[in-house]
CSV table of N, CA, C and O in Angstrom, one decimal:
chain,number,residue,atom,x,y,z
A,288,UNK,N,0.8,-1.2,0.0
A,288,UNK,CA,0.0,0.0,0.0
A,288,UNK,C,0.8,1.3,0.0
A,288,UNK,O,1.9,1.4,0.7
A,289,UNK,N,0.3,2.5,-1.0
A,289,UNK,CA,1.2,3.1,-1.2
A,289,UNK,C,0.1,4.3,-1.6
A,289,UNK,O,-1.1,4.0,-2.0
A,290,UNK,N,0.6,5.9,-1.4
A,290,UNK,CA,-0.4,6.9,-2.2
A,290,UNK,C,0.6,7.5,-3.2
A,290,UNK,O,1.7,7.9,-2.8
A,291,UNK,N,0.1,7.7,-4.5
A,291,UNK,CA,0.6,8.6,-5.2
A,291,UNK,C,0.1,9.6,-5.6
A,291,UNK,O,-1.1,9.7,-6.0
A,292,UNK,N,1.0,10.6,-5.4
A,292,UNK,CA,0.8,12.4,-5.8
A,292,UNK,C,1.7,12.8,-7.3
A,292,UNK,O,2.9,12.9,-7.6
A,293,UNK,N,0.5,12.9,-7.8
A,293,UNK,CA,0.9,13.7,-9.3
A,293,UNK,C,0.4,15.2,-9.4
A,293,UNK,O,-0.7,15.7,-9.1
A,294,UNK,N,1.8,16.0,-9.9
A,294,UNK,CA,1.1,17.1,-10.1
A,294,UNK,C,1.4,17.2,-11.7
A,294,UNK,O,2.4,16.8,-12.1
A,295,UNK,N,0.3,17.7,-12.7
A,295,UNK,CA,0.3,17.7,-14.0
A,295,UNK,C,0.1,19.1,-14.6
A,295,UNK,O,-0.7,19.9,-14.3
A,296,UNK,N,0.8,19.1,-15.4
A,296,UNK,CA,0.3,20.5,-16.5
A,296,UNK,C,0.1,20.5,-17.9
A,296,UNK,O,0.2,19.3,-18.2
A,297,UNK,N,-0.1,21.1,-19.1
A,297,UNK,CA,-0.2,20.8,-20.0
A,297,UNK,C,0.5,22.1,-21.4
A,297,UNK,O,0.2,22.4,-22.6
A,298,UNK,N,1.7,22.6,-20.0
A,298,UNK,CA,2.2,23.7,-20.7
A,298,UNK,C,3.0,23.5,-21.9
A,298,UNK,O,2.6,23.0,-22.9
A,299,UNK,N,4.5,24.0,-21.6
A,299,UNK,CA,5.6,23.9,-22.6
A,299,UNK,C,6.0,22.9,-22.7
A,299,UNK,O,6.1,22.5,-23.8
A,300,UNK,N,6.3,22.1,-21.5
A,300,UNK,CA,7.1,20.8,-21.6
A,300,UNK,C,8.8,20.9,-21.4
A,300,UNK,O,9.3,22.0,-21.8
A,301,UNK,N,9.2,20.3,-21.1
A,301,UNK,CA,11.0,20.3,-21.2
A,301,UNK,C,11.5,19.2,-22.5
A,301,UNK,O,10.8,18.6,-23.4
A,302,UNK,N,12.7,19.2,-22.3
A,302,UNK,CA,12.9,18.5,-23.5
A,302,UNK,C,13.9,17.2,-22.1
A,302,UNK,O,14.3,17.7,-21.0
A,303,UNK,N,14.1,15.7,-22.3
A,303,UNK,CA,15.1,15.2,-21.0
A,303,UNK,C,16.4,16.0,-20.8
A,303,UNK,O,16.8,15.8,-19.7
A,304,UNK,N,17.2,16.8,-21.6
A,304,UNK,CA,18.3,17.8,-20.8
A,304,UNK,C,17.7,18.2,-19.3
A,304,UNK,O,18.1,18.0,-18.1
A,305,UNK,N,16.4,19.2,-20.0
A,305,UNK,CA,16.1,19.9,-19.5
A,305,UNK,C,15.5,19.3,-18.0
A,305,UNK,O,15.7,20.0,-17.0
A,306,UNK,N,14.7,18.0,-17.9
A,306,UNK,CA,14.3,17.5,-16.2
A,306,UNK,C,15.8,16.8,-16.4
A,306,UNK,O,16.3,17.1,-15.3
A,307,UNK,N,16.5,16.3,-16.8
A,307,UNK,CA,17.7,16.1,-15.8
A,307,UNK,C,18.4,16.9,-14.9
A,307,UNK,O,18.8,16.5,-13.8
A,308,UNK,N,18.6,18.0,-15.6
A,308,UNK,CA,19.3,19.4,-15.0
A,308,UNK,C,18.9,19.6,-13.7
A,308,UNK,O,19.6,19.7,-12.7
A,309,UNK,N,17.1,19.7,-13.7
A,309,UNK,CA,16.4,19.6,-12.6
A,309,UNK,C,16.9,18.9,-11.3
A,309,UNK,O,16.8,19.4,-10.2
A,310,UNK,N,17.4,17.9,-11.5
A,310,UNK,CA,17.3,16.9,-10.1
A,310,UNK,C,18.9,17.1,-10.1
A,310,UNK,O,19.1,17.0,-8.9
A,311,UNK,N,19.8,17.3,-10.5
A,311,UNK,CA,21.1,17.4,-11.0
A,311,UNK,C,21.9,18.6,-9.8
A,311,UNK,O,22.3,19.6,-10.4
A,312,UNK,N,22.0,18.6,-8.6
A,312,UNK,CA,22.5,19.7,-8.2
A,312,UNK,C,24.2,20.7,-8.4
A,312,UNK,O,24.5,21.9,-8.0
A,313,UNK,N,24.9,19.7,-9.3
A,313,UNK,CA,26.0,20.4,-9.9
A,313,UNK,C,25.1,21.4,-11.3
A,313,UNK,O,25.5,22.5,-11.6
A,314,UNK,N,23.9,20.9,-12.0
A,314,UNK,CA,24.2,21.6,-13.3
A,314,UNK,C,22.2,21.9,-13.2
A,314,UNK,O,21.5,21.8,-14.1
A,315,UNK,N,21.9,22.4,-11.8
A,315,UNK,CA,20.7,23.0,-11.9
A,315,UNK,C,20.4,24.6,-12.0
A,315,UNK,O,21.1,25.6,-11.5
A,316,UNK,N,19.5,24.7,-12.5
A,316,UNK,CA,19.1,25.9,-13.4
A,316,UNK,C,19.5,27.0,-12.0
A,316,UNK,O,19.6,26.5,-10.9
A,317,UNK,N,19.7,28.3,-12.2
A,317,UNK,CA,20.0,29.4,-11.6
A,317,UNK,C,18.2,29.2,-10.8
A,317,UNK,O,17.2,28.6,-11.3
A,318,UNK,N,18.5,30.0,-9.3
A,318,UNK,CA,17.2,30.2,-9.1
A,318,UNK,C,17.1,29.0,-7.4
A,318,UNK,O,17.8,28.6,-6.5
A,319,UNK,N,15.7,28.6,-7.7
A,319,UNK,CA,15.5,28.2,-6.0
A,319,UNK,C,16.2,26.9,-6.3
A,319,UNK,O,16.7,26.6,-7.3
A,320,UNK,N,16.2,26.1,-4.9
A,320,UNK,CA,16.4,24.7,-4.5
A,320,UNK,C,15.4,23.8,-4.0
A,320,UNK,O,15.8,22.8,-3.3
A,321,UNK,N,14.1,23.9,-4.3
A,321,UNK,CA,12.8,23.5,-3.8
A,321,UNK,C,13.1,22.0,-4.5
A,321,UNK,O,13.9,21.3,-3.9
A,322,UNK,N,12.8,21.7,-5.2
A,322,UNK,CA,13.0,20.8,-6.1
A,322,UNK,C,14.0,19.6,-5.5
A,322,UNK,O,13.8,18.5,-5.0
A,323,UNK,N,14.8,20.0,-5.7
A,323,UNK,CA,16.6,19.8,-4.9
A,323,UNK,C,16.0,18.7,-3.5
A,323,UNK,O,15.8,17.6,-3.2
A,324,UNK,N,15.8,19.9,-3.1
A,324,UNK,CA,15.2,19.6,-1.6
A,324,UNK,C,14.2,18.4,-1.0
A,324,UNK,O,14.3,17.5,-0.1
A,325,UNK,N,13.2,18.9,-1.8
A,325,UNK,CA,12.2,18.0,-1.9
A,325,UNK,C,12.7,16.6,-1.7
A,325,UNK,O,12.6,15.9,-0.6
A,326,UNK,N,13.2,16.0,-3.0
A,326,UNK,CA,13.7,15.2,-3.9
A,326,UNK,C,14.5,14.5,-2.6
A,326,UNK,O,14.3,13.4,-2.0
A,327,UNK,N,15.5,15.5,-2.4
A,327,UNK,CA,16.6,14.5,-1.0
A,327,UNK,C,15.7,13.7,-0.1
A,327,UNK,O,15.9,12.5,0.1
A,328,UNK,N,14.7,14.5,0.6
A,328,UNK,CA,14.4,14.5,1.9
A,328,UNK,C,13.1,13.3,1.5
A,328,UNK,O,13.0,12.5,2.3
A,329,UNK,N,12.4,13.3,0.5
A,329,UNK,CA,12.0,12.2,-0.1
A,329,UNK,C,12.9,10.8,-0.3
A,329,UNK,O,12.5,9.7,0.2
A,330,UNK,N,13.6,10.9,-0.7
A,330,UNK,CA,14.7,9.7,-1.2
A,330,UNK,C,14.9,9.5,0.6
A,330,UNK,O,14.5,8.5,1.2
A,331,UNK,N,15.6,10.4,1.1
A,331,UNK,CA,15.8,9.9,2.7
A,331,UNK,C,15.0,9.4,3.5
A,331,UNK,O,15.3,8.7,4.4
A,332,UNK,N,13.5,9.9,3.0
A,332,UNK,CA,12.5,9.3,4.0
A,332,UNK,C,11.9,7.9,3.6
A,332,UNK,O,11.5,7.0,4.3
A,333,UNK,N,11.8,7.8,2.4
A,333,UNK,CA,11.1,6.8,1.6
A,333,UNK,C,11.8,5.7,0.7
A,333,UNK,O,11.3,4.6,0.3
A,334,UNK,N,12.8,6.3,0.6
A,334,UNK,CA,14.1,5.8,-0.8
A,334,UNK,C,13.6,5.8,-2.2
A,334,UNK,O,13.7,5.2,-3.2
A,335,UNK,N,12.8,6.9,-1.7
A,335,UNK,CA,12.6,7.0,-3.6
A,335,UNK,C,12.5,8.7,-3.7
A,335,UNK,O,12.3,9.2,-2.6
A,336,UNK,N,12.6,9.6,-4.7
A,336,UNK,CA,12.5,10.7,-4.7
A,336,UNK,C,11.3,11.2,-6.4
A,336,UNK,O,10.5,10.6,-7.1
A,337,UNK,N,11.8,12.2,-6.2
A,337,UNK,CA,10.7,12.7,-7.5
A,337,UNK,C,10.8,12.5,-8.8
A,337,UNK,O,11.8,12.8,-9.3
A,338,UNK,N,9.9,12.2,-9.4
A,338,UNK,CA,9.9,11.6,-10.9
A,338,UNK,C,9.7,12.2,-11.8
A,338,UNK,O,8.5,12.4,-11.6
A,339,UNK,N,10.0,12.8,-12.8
A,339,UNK,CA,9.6,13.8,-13.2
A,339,UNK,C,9.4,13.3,-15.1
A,339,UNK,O,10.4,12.8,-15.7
A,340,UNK,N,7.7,13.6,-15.9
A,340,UNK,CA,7.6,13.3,-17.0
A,340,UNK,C,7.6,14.2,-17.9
A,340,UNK,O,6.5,14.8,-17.9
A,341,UNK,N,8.3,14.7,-18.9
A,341,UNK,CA,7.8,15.6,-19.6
A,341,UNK,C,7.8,15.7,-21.5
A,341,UNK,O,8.4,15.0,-22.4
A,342,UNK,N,7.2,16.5,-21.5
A,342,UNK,CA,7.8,16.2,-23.4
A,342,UNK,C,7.4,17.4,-24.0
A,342,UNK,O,6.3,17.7,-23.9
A,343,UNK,N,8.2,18.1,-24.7
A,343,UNK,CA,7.8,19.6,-25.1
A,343,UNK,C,6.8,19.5,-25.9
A,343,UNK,O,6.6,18.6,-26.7
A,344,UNK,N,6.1,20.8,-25.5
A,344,UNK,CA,5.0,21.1,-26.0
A,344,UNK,C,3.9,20.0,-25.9
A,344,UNK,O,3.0,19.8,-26.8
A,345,UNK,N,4.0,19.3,-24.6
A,345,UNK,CA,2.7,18.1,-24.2
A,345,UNK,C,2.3,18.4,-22.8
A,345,UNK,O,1.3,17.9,-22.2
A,346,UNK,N,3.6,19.5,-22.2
A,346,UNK,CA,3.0,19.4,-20.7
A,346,UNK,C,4.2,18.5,-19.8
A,346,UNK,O,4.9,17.8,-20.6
A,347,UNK,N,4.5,18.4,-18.2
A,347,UNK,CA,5.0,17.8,-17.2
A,347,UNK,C,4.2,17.0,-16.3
A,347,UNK,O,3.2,17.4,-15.9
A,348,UNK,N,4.6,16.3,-16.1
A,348,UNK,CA,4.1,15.3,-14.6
A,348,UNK,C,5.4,15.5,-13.5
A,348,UNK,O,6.6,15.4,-13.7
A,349,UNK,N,4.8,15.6,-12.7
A,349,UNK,CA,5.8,15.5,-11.3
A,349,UNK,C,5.5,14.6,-10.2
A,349,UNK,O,4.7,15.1,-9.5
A,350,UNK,N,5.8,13.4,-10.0
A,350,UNK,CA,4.8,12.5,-9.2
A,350,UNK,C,6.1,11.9,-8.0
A,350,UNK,O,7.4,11.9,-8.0
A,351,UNK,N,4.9,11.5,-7.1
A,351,UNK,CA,6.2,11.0,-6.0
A,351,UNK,C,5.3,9.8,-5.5
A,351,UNK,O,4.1,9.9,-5.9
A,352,UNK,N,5.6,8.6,-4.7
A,352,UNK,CA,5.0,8.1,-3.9
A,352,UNK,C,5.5,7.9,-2.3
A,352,UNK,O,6.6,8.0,-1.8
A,353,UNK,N,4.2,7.4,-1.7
A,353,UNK,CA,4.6,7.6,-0.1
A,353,UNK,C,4.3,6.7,0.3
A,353,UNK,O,3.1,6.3,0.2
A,354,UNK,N,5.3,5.8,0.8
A,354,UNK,CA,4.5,4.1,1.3
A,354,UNK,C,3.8,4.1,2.4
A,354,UNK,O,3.8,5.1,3.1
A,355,UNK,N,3.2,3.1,2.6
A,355,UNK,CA,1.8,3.0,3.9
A,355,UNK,C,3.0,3.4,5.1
A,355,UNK,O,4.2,3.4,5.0
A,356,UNK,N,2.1,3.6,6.3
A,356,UNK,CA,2.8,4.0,7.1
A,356,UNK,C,3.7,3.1,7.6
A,356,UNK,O,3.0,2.1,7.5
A,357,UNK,N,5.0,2.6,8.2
A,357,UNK,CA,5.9,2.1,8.7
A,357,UNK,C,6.7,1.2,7.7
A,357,UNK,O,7.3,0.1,7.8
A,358,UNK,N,6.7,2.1,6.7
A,358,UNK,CA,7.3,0.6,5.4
A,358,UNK,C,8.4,2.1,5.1
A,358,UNK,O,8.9,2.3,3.9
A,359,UNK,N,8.8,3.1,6.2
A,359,UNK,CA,9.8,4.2,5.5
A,359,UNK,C,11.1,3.5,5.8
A,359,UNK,O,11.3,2.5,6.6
A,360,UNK,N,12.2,4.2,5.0
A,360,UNK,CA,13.3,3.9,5.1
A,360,UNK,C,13.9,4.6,6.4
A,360,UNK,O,13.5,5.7,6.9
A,361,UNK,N,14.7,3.8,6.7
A,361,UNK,CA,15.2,4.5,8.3
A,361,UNK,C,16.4,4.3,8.3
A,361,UNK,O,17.1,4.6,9.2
């Protein structure tokens, strides 16, 4: 048992350079660390971090999952 959170849009899209860069903290874009962050503290709590779908000009997915309670990584 597990919940998944998707967040979706149906904007520009990236091209894969462009969500690698994302999760990449040597070669991420100028600007915040939200992302960055997230992603770690995710990966540390759960062992998995954020997934990221995109394709220009179709739009992004950003999805994570959260396992049932007591199945976290410790």
């Amino acid at each position: 048992g597990s919940v998944l959170f998707e967040i979706k849009d149906d904007g520009r899209g990236m091209d894969e350079e462009e969500v690698n860069r994302l999760l990449d903290h040597d070669r991420r874009p100028k600007g915040g660390i939200g992302l960055l962050n997230t992603n770690r503290r995710l990966t540390q709590r759960y062992g998995q971090g954020l997934k990221i779908q995109s394709r220009v000009e179709a739009g992004t997915t950003v999805s994570f999952v959260i396992p049932e309670r007591g199945t976290e990584v410790r």
